[in-house]
XYZ file of C-alpha atoms in Angstrom:
685
model
C 0.000 0.000 0.000
C 1.280 3.513 -0.709
C 2.400 6.021 1.875
C -0.262 8.404 3.102
C 0.175 12.082 2.451
C 0.078 12.698 6.183
C 1.785 9.531 7.353
C -1.298 7.422 7.758
C -3.729 9.844 9.314
C -7.059 10.758 7.868
C -6.610 12.424 4.524
C -8.215 15.748 3.911
C -11.206 15.386 1.667
C -11.681 17.854 -1.119
C -14.952 19.111 -2.494
C -17.028 16.231 -3.783
C -16.605 15.887 -7.518
C -17.965 13.589 -10.141
C -15.756 10.705 -11.072
C -14.118 11.559 -14.312
C -10.837 12.325 -15.896
C -9.301 15.688 -16.647
C -10.503 17.927 -19.464
C -9.264 17.043 -22.911
C -7.313 20.290 -23.182
C -4.327 21.253 -21.021
C -5.195 24.181 -18.701
C -2.754 26.574 -20.337
C -4.108 25.749 -23.788
C -7.667 25.974 -22.494
C -7.187 29.628 -21.566
C -5.729 30.260 -25.004
C -8.783 28.663 -26.611
C -11.038 30.661 -24.343
C -9.271 33.887 -25.361
C -9.962 33.159 -29.022
C -13.622 32.398 -28.319
C -14.006 35.548 -26.235
C -12.524 37.701 -29.011
C -14.957 36.195 -31.512
C -17.943 36.773 -29.259
C -16.689 40.274 -28.456
C -16.830 41.521 -32.043
C -20.220 39.879 -32.638
C -21.753 41.427 -29.504
C -20.029 44.768 -30.122
C -21.583 45.154 -33.550
C -25.055 44.974 -32.033
C -24.430 48.246 -30.178
C -21.517 50.132 -31.736
C -23.489 51.310 -34.760
C -26.188 53.165 -32.803
C -24.238 56.360 -32.098
C -22.845 56.441 -35.642
C -26.211 56.206 -37.435
C -26.869 59.973 -37.768
C -23.431 60.483 -39.310
C -23.884 57.492 -41.626
C -27.194 58.887 -42.874
C -25.602 62.279 -43.420
C -22.896 60.660 -45.557
C -24.840 58.006 -47.463
C -28.399 59.371 -47.349
C -31.379 57.034 -47.105
C -32.984 58.310 -43.903
C -36.133 56.250 -44.575
C -34.071 53.040 -44.403
C -32.126 53.943 -41.280
C -33.685 51.282 -39.048
C -32.663 48.553 -41.485
C -28.989 49.086 -40.646
C -29.750 47.613 -37.227
C -32.564 45.280 -38.298
C -30.505 43.588 -41.030
C -27.839 42.513 -38.555
C -30.383 41.391 -35.941
C -32.419 39.469 -38.498
C -29.463 37.650 -40.074
C -27.891 36.700 -36.740
C -31.184 35.458 -35.255
C -32.204 33.476 -38.331
C -28.796 31.799 -38.682
C -28.371 30.851 -35.007
C -30.147 27.435 -35.147
C -28.371 26.611 -38.419
C -24.894 27.218 -36.983
C -25.728 25.198 -33.888
C -26.975 22.159 -35.803
C -24.189 22.191 -38.389
C -21.699 22.284 -35.537
C -23.232 19.077 -34.163
C -22.997 17.426 -37.579
C -19.582 18.413 -38.935
C -17.622 19.817 -35.979
C -17.432 23.303 -34.564
C -13.848 24.470 -35.098
C -14.107 24.790 -38.877
C -17.512 26.444 -38.630
C -16.280 28.912 -36.021
C -13.408 29.879 -38.288
C -15.826 30.196 -41.215
C -18.122 32.451 -39.202
C -15.153 34.702 -38.329
C -14.219 34.960 -42.007
C -17.816 35.743 -43.036
C -18.061 38.353 -40.294
C -14.791 40.013 -41.326
C -15.784 40.046 -44.986
C -19.053 41.708 -44.011
C -17.130 44.235 -41.891
C -14.852 45.202 -44.776
C -17.791 45.551 -47.142
C -19.694 47.689 -44.624
C -16.655 49.920 -44.273
C -16.463 50.573 -48.027
C -20.242 50.817 -48.646
C -21.171 53.733 -50.913
C -24.917 53.895 -50.340
C -27.514 52.793 -47.810
C -28.653 49.785 -49.849
C -25.127 48.357 -49.894
C -24.641 48.986 -46.190
C -27.871 47.186 -45.305
C -26.955 44.178 -47.464
C -23.453 44.001 -46.027
C -24.815 44.278 -42.497
C -26.812 41.147 -43.283
C -23.560 39.350 -44.168
C -22.068 40.568 -40.910
C -25.064 39.283 -38.991
C -24.769 35.875 -40.638
C -21.226 35.523 -39.339
C -22.136 37.099 -36.000
C -24.818 34.488 -35.361
C -22.211 31.760 -35.770
C -19.757 33.491 -33.466
C -22.330 33.863 -30.703
C -23.591 30.288 -30.595
C -20.446 28.358 -31.602
C -18.233 30.068 -29.035
C -20.548 28.867 -26.253
C -20.912 25.385 -27.752
C -17.139 24.931 -28.150
C -16.697 25.561 -24.432
C -19.087 22.619 -24.026
C -16.675 20.517 -26.108
C -13.538 21.211 -24.109
C -14.703 21.989 -20.545
C -16.752 19.675 -18.291
C -20.021 21.163 -16.980
C -18.663 21.241 -13.411
C -15.775 23.485 -14.533
C -17.712 25.397 -17.182
C -19.230 28.013 -14.887
C -16.013 29.988 -14.521
C -15.809 30.333 -18.320
C -19.467 30.937 -19.175
C -19.565 33.600 -16.479
C -17.003 35.586 -18.419
C -19.046 35.141 -21.597
C -21.951 36.790 -19.817
C -19.644 39.628 -18.825
C -18.893 40.286 -22.507
C -22.485 41.392 -23.085
C -22.273 43.844 -20.223
C -19.027 45.325 -21.503
C -20.252 45.702 -25.071
C -23.539 47.302 -24.007
C -21.513 50.235 -22.692
C -18.331 50.057 -24.764
C -20.235 49.840 -28.068
C -21.907 53.267 -27.982
C -18.772 54.856 -26.487
C -16.481 53.463 -29.184
C -18.981 54.391 -31.874
C -19.039 57.980 -30.674
C -15.230 58.089 -30.431
C -14.709 56.867 -33.994
C -17.289 59.275 -35.396
C -15.769 62.236 -33.554
C -12.100 61.460 -34.183
C -11.769 59.209 -37.255
C -14.663 58.138 -39.493
C -17.871 56.176 -39.103
C -16.259 53.515 -41.291
C -13.927 52.626 -38.415
C -16.985 51.333 -36.589
C -16.597 48.333 -38.910
C -12.844 48.338 -39.506
C -12.151 47.872 -35.783
C -13.412 44.290 -36.167
C -10.565 43.311 -38.496
C -7.610 43.110 -36.067
C -9.718 41.579 -33.289
C -11.295 38.999 -35.590
C -7.971 38.147 -37.238
C -6.385 37.537 -33.834
C -9.281 35.266 -32.853
C -8.851 33.338 -36.113
C -5.140 32.778 -35.485
C -5.583 31.752 -31.845
C -8.336 29.238 -32.615
C -6.377 27.783 -35.564
C -3.397 26.927 -33.379
C -5.013 26.174 -30.020
C -8.264 24.310 -30.700
C -8.222 20.672 -31.780
C -11.698 19.260 -31.291
C -13.122 18.905 -34.789
C -14.910 15.616 -35.355
C -16.426 14.920 -38.762
C -18.990 12.157 -38.457
C -19.334 11.073 -42.035
C -21.385 12.864 -44.658
C -23.937 15.003 -42.814
C -27.611 14.819 -43.695
C -28.635 18.462 -43.738
C -32.252 19.395 -43.087
C -32.641 21.899 -45.941
C -36.437 22.080 -45.700
C -36.320 22.722 -41.972
C -33.652 25.394 -42.418
C -35.697 27.262 -45.023
C -38.950 27.054 -43.048
C -37.370 28.100 -39.748
C -35.502 30.967 -41.416
C -38.684 32.190 -43.107
C -40.759 31.931 -39.920
C -38.084 33.712 -37.886
C -37.847 36.455 -40.508
C -41.595 37.037 -40.277
C -41.441 37.181 -36.465
C -38.501 39.602 -36.388
C -40.049 41.866 -39.033
C -43.389 41.764 -37.226
C -41.777 42.805 -33.949
C -39.566 45.419 -35.617
C -42.204 47.200 -37.711
C -45.280 46.602 -35.544
C -46.425 49.789 -33.881
C -43.760 51.913 -35.598
C -43.620 51.625 -39.388
C -47.072 49.982 -39.515
C -49.940 49.887 -36.976
C -50.283 46.589 -35.107
C -53.637 45.882 -36.747
C -52.490 46.809 -40.261
C -52.660 44.291 -43.085
C -48.873 44.092 -43.291
C -48.416 43.136 -39.626
C -51.355 40.714 -39.573
C -50.027 39.136 -42.775
C -46.596 38.626 -41.213
C -48.219 37.046 -38.155
C -50.335 34.634 -40.218
C -47.333 33.725 -42.372
C -45.238 33.039 -39.256
C -47.899 30.701 -37.812
C -48.256 28.766 -41.076
C -44.500 28.466 -41.554
C -43.999 27.277 -37.974
C -46.730 24.644 -38.410
C -45.047 23.395 -41.584
C -41.701 23.435 -39.775
C -43.051 21.131 -37.045
C -44.398 18.703 -39.653
C -41.083 18.614 -41.513
C -38.975 18.270 -38.366
C -40.930 15.217 -37.238
C -39.711 13.393 -40.355
C -36.203 14.850 -40.713
C -33.234 12.556 -40.084
C -31.194 15.414 -38.579
C -33.650 18.211 -37.696
C -32.143 21.688 -37.456
C -33.970 22.258 -34.143
C -34.768 18.767 -32.797
C -38.304 18.617 -31.480
C -37.345 16.075 -28.836
C -35.515 18.901 -27.053
C -38.910 20.379 -26.194
C -39.797 17.139 -24.413
C -36.830 17.793 -22.105
C -38.037 19.762 -19.052
C -34.804 21.702 -18.536
C -34.707 22.861 -22.169
C -38.360 23.954 -22.041
C -37.925 25.925 -18.824
C -34.642 27.569 -19.822
C -36.042 28.499 -23.241
C -39.020 30.145 -21.538
C -36.779 31.927 -19.009
C -34.499 33.114 -21.816
C -37.444 34.458 -23.809
C -38.877 36.344 -20.815
C -35.498 37.712 -19.707
C -34.684 38.775 -23.268
C -38.130 40.353 -23.576
C -37.729 42.434 -20.421
C -34.015 43.146 -20.760
C -33.772 44.219 -24.392
C -37.178 45.848 -24.380
C -36.747 47.994 -21.307
C -33.013 48.693 -21.280
C -33.098 50.196 -24.756
C -34.914 53.125 -23.107
C -32.300 53.849 -20.421
C -30.076 56.007 -22.668
C -33.228 57.840 -23.793
C -34.162 58.556 -20.178
C -30.705 59.943 -19.418
C -30.510 62.102 -22.533
C -34.040 63.514 -22.396
C -34.921 63.568 -18.701
C -31.432 64.128 -17.249
C -30.067 66.177 -20.159
C -26.980 63.960 -20.621
C -25.032 63.825 -23.880
C -24.876 60.513 -25.817
C -21.393 59.842 -24.448
C -22.433 60.715 -20.902
C -25.475 58.473 -21.135
C -23.169 55.606 -22.106
C -20.890 56.295 -19.153
C -23.856 56.356 -16.805
C -24.535 52.719 -17.724
C -21.244 51.693 -16.100
C -22.895 50.724 -12.765
C -25.098 48.236 -14.581
C -22.049 46.802 -16.343
C -20.210 46.572 -13.015
C -23.091 44.665 -11.423
C -23.280 42.291 -14.368
C -19.521 41.665 -14.358
C -19.387 40.953 -10.623
C -22.393 38.626 -10.643
C -21.551 36.825 -13.872
C -17.934 36.079 -12.959
C -18.714 35.418 -9.294
C -21.600 33.040 -10.004
C -19.429 31.127 -12.460
C -16.782 30.584 -9.803
C -19.363 29.496 -7.231
C -21.004 27.067 -9.656
C -17.632 25.464 -10.303
C -16.982 25.215 -6.560
C -20.422 23.983 -5.505
C -21.469 22.017 -8.564
C -24.992 23.464 -8.363
C -26.725 26.084 -10.472
C -30.495 26.273 -9.773
C -30.256 28.873 -7.013
C -28.627 31.439 -9.317
C -31.477 32.009 -11.814
C -33.937 32.041 -8.893
C -32.009 34.729 -7.030
C -31.063 36.474 -10.278
C -34.594 36.918 -11.584
C -35.745 38.115 -8.153
C -32.952 40.706 -8.030
C -33.691 41.725 -11.631
C -37.331 42.332 -10.752
C -36.308 44.474 -7.787
C -33.819 46.399 -9.920
C -36.370 47.040 -12.650
C -38.905 48.175 -10.069
C -36.338 50.634 -8.708
C -35.820 51.920 -12.248
C -39.572 52.457 -12.536
C -39.358 54.877 -9.587
C -36.944 57.205 -11.412
C -38.139 60.639 -12.501
C -36.665 64.012 -13.416
C -35.656 64.593 -9.792
C -33.793 61.297 -9.283
C -30.128 61.783 -8.408
C -27.291 60.127 -10.326
C -26.394 58.113 -7.224
C -29.908 56.693 -6.907
C -30.183 55.794 -10.597
C -26.702 54.220 -10.517
C -27.720 52.041 -7.566
C -30.870 50.901 -9.399
C -28.883 50.006 -12.501
C -26.280 48.148 -10.433
C -28.999 46.036 -8.803
C -30.534 45.178 -12.161
C -27.150 44.364 -13.717
C -26.246 42.155 -10.765
C -29.434 40.134 -11.176
C -28.911 39.836 -14.910
C -25.398 38.497 -14.372
C -26.791 35.654 -12.259
C -29.119 34.480 -15.013
C -27.879 34.882 -18.568
C -25.124 32.291 -18.889
C -26.387 29.979 -16.147
C -29.381 28.929 -18.220
C -27.056 28.062 -21.119
C -24.953 25.954 -18.740
C -28.063 24.164 -17.452
C -29.136 23.298 -20.992
C -25.703 22.044 -22.028
C -25.460 19.864 -18.931
C -28.843 18.238 -19.568
C -28.771 17.253 -23.245
C -27.070 14.519 -25.216
C -23.714 15.508 -26.658
C -25.010 15.103 -30.192
C -27.534 17.894 -29.436
C -25.074 20.233 -27.697
C -24.928 22.780 -30.519
C -28.650 22.672 -31.266
C -29.532 23.126 -27.580
C -27.057 25.999 -27.151
C -28.350 27.747 -30.249
C -31.924 27.142 -29.061
C -31.238 28.961 -25.787
C -29.689 31.881 -27.692
C -32.451 31.845 -30.305
C -35.326 32.198 -27.837
C -33.544 34.983 -25.967
C -33.058 36.882 -29.243
C -36.679 36.435 -30.270
C -37.772 37.599 -26.815
C -35.597 40.694 -27.175
C -37.128 41.522 -30.556
C -40.669 41.285 -29.233
C -39.770 43.175 -26.078
C -38.309 46.108 -27.991
C -41.395 46.300 -30.188
C -44.051 45.944 -27.504
C -42.362 48.240 -25.001
C -41.836 50.753 -27.796
C -45.564 50.715 -28.479
C -46.366 51.089 -24.781
C -43.943 53.997 -24.433
C -45.261 55.851 -27.473
C -48.872 55.369 -26.407
C -48.198 56.626 -22.884
C -46.105 59.556 -24.106
C -48.721 60.690 -26.619
C -51.379 60.384 -23.940
C -49.440 62.483 -21.438
C -48.638 65.159 -24.039
C -52.239 65.330 -25.181
C -53.351 65.614 -21.576
C -50.881 68.474 -21.055
C -52.161 70.281 -24.149
C -55.754 70.046 -22.975
C -54.577 71.471 -19.632
C -53.204 74.543 -21.335
C -49.729 73.626 -22.618
C -48.643 76.294 -25.107
C -46.132 75.401 -27.811
C -44.283 77.831 -30.117
C -45.835 78.172 -33.592
C -44.868 75.413 -36.010
C -43.692 72.982 -33.319
C -45.004 69.435 -33.730
C -45.301 67.587 -30.390
C -44.376 64.252 -31.992
C -41.195 65.629 -33.552
C -40.209 67.220 -30.251
C -40.800 63.942 -28.427
C -38.350 62.134 -30.714
C -35.566 64.737 -30.673
C -33.615 65.767 -27.541
C -32.165 68.718 -29.487
C -35.630 70.044 -30.396
C -36.749 69.491 -26.820
C -33.892 71.645 -25.508
C -35.107 74.591 -27.622
C -38.575 74.708 -26.025
C -39.548 77.453 -23.561
C -38.878 76.476 -19.908
C -42.515 75.675 -19.041
C -43.075 73.515 -22.123
C -39.676 71.898 -21.670
C -40.483 70.856 -18.110
C -43.877 69.480 -19.174
C -42.301 67.310 -21.868
C -39.616 66.026 -19.479
C -42.268 65.043 -16.954
C -44.233 63.240 -19.695
C -41.096 61.340 -20.712
C -40.393 60.304 -17.129
C -43.951 59.133 -16.526
C -43.994 57.137 -19.771
C -40.702 55.404 -19.029
C -41.867 54.619 -15.503
C -44.743 52.664 -17.020
C -42.359 50.748 -19.306
C -40.022 49.788 -16.456
C -42.890 48.849 -14.142
C -44.431 46.486 -16.704
C -40.982 45.019 -17.337
C -40.535 44.301 -13.618
C -43.854 42.426 -13.581
C -42.795 40.381 -16.603
C -39.516 39.457 -14.894
C -41.567 38.034 -12.016
C -42.821 35.484 -14.553
C -39.195 34.461 -15.163
C -38.738 34.110 -11.395
C -41.722 31.758 -11.201
C -40.396 29.726 -14.127
C -36.969 29.411 -12.495
C -38.586 27.719 -9.481
C -39.530 24.822 -11.780
C -36.023 24.459 -13.233
C -34.838 20.920 -12.581
C -31.272 20.603 -11.331
C -29.097 17.640 -12.223
C -25.527 17.281 -10.948
C -22.897 18.935 -13.116
C -20.671 16.332 -14.750
C -16.917 16.495 -14.214
C -16.240 15.039 -17.672
C -17.229 16.417 -21.040
C -19.960 14.428 -22.736
C -17.704 14.179 -25.765
C -15.067 12.339 -23.748
C -17.265 9.948 -21.822
C -20.394 8.961 -23.676
C -20.051 10.080 -27.291
C -19.325 6.563 -28.496
C -22.423 5.268 -26.746
C -24.727 7.910 -28.198
C -23.453 7.504 -31.732
C -23.499 3.711 -31.668
C -26.761 2.727 -30.029
C -28.925 4.282 -27.355
C -29.703 0.822 -25.968
C -26.083 -0.374 -25.946
C -25.236 -0.768 -22.274
C -21.949 -2.345 -23.385
C -20.929 0.981 -24.924
C -21.636 2.761 -21.653
C -19.543 0.184 -19.826
C -16.681 0.750 -22.256
C -16.927 4.526 -21.775
C -16.981 4.232 -17.979
C -13.971 1.914 -18.120
C -12.103 4.578 -20.089
C -12.923 7.095 -17.363
C -11.512 4.786 -14.706
C -8.273 4.284 -16.640
C -7.771 8.068 -16.933
C -8.381 8.790 -13.263
C -5.779 9.371 -10.616
C -6.381 6.614 -8.073
C -5.554 8.724 -5.032
C -7.989 11.472 -6.079
C -10.652 8.859 -6.788
C -10.450 7.460 -3.273
C -10.511 10.964 -1.790
C -13.793 11.623 -3.620
C -15.221 8.297 -2.494
C -14.263 8.920 1.143
C -15.779 12.398 1.067
C -18.949 11.120 -0.569
C -19.292 8.184 1.870
C -18.510 10.455 4.843
C -16.184 7.943 6.525
C -13.221 8.801 8.766
C -10.404 6.858 7.128
C -7.203 7.554 5.210
C -6.837 6.859 1.498
C -4.344 3.959 1.974
C -6.545 2.342 4.610
C -9.635 2.684 2.414
C -7.726 1.080 -0.437
C -6.581 -1.689 1.919
C -10.145 -2.437 3.019
C -11.300 -2.723 -0.576
C -8.435 -5.102 -1.395
C -9.165 -7.237 1.650
C -12.793 -7.407 0.548
C -11.622 -8.558 -2.869
C -8.864 -11.034 -1.869
C -9.454 -11.872 1.758
C -9.061 -13.737 3.922
C -5.382 -13.582 2.885
C -1.956 -13.560 4.493
C -0.158 -10.231 4.493
C 2.743 -11.580 2.437
C 0.382 -12.869 -0.249
C -1.482 -9.544 -0.301
C 1.777 -7.613 -0.694
C 2.696 -9.832 -3.630
C -0.650 -9.358 -5.354
C -0.490 -5.580 -4.919
C 3.219 -5.339 -5.778
C 3.683 -3.384 -2.538
C 6.490 -3.606 0.077
C 5.571 -5.973 2.906
C 6.393 -3.309 5.508
C 3.863 -0.919 3.940
C 1.158 -3.588 3.881
C 1.788 -4.535 7.520
C 1.780 -0.875 8.597
C -1.687 -0.177 7.250
C -2.985 -3.617 8.199
C -2.076 -2.766 11.782
C -3.941 0.542 11.508
C -7.042 -1.258 10.217
C -6.879 -3.790 13.048
C -6.446 -1.057 15.655
C -9.544 0.702 14.248
C -11.531 -2.543 14.369
C -12.039 -2.727 10.590
C -9.896 -5.838 10.058
C -8.731 -8.842 12.092
C -6.651 -12.010 11.732
C -8.296 -15.422 11.831
C -7.034 -18.615 13.455
C -4.763 -19.267 10.484
C -3.165 -15.789 10.659
C -4.977 -14.449 7.618
C -6.264 -10.883 7.327
C -10.029 -10.492 6.907
C -12.632 -7.752 7.219
C -14.747 -7.291 10.306
C -18.391 -6.209 10.189
C -17.390 -2.536 10.415
C -14.868 -3.057 7.620
C -17.544 -4.603 5.404
C -19.820 -1.653 6.168
C -17.178 0.893 5.121
C -16.475 -1.004 1.887
C -20.166 -1.006 0.985
C -20.396 2.693 1.707
C -17.357 3.336 -0.502
C -18.846 1.267 -3.334
C -22.156 3.109 -3.022
C -20.285 6.413 -3.146
C -18.453 5.289 -6.273
C -21.738 4.284 -7.886
C -23.261 7.693 -7.121
C -20.257 9.466 -8.608
C -20.464 7.360 -11.761
C -24.207 8.045 -11.904
C -23.444 11.779 -12.049
C -21.364 11.203 -15.176
C -24.354 9.496 -16.825
C -26.970 11.792 -15.274
C -28.433 12.844 -18.619
C -29.141 9.184 -19.485
C -31.577 8.970 -16.525
C -30.152 5.726 -15.042
C -33.030 5.528 -12.599
C -35.271 4.834 -15.607
C -33.106 2.021 -17.001
C -32.721 -1.136 -14.918
C -29.786 -2.359 -17.032
C -27.901 0.887 -16.584
C -28.543 0.874 -12.831
C -27.134 -2.643 -12.575
C -24.160 -1.654 -14.718
C -23.347 1.295 -12.457
C -23.284 -1.020 -9.441
C -21.032 -3.468 -11.287
C -18.676 -0.734 -12.507
C -18.571 0.856 -9.054
C -17.241 -2.328 -7.499
C -14.994 -3.161 -10.438
C -13.298 0.245 -10.602
C -13.026 0.354 -6.806
C -11.319 -2.982 -6.133
C -9.448 -3.757 -9.370
C -5.747 -4.406 -8.698
C -4.764 -2.858 -12.025
C -5.931 0.446 -10.602
C -3.840 0.504 -7.389
C -2.300 3.654 -5.961
C 1.407 2.967 -6.443
C 3.218 6.144 -7.440
C 0.051 8.230 -7.231
C 0.174 9.486 -3.652
C 1.250 13.133 -3.521
C 4.717 13.666 -2.137
C 5.175 15.064 1.340
C 4.920 18.802 1.297
C 3.189 18.827 -2.079
């Protein structure tokens, strides 16, 4: 038996972990991979916000004021429509090549946007950008699922969530800087060095591509889903703004979306490789997280788009100042997103975070609904910090929950599904909250006019309401009336948003939690899932591979911690070997274990002193009743740890798998090929 790290005393037990080997990537390379993924996601997220402050200058240069909204809509539409496609193709042909392709497409679109000569070209090229951006967003999160086990994934996905907070503030600030100091075209050129660096890093650091034969692509499903999504995005974008909600155009888009979605369901039921597998919706965790994502996206994107407006109109801040005033929200999001990721990795649990996060978000949004023209900067900053903190506890955790619950072959489709529903929710939120805001604002202004509000000749209330510059030119009395109307209207928007977030809180209570696996699904069970879902032999082979990769000392530490027994690692190993070989003489046991006889006798004496082993009349070592009890507890602990690795296969529903786990628990606990020689940490390590 090996020497104990403390000379035979009780070993310190670490946090309980699932039984699995190390990640497939070395830690130093993993951070390099993560850097490349972060850079790719950064440029994709940045381009959703950086254009906003440059739009007036772009229109002044290229013309086409009537098509201004399409510069933003084209990117949003292309990225949302392509998200499920990128996710599914990644499952079929591997994600590294597709991620590189999405970077290239995005950079090509960026160059073309930078050299656009008219508004039509810019809109078309923004669509190309959005196509690549959709791939960057979903594939970066799915690749983390390839190389990092769910138990360790929190610390990485937390930083992904932080990217959104950074870009929400950095985007408008950078856009304003480029317009003021260089050219609006640099809004797009800035993507080139960042994207090129991401391309180089991923090319050299990431090695996870797996091509599984000739893929069967669901072309019909892709076309139908893209068409239905286009109708939904256009409906939410133009409803209540370009066209009335009850206009023929909006109703037509709604009817078309319903018909296309119905056809999509019919086609997906028959598709060999559906682009958005319908069986995901039978999975409770996917259903709940998709609903939470939709509601959070609805409230977040819908309401937060009005915060800069509040600061510019009600507080009189400049565009740059309004961006800087969002820093408290970014700080809250960064702290919560990174902190929750670290805690998830440490605890191995995630359900509490979306519950607390949605509750904090609701409180933060309610605080925002209390803001008016007299609210101080300190008070508004505190409200935004609270909301950002809650948001940071939710966004990436629901992606982690989905990835941990689905089969590996559906990893990309499930990740893209979570992103897809959040994007659709954001589109509808922006549209519906925009309608609510406009209706309330018009009502307040009309009420003020009937109460005696006097406007200068030729001033249109609607034009004033949409222009902070025109508002600043009004007489003091009229100016104050308009500011109060703005504040009241935005209070209504934020209050309704806080109520909607309560729905996300209720949904999070029903989120099922399954233990986070320590091994990536790709490493442990991919062979089983691709060979046969009923092949218990394949699961046994995969679990055997896990056992061969494990460090024996660490395995016994996990078993001891799980079983909650007071015993050292060498003594636990000795009990298991006695259970396997005993009764047996100490010399024979030393020979079987290839251990020095002095080491065997040392720990045998410790076991006898503790009452876990004894010698019989023939001088052979054997277990006592307490020794047998500890062995059974260790085997049960091993079975539970192995069950966590196969949690998504629902072993409790499969008698064969349950029996296999028991068999593998005992086999990988007492096998002599798996002894601890050379694996005990050195003294002082």
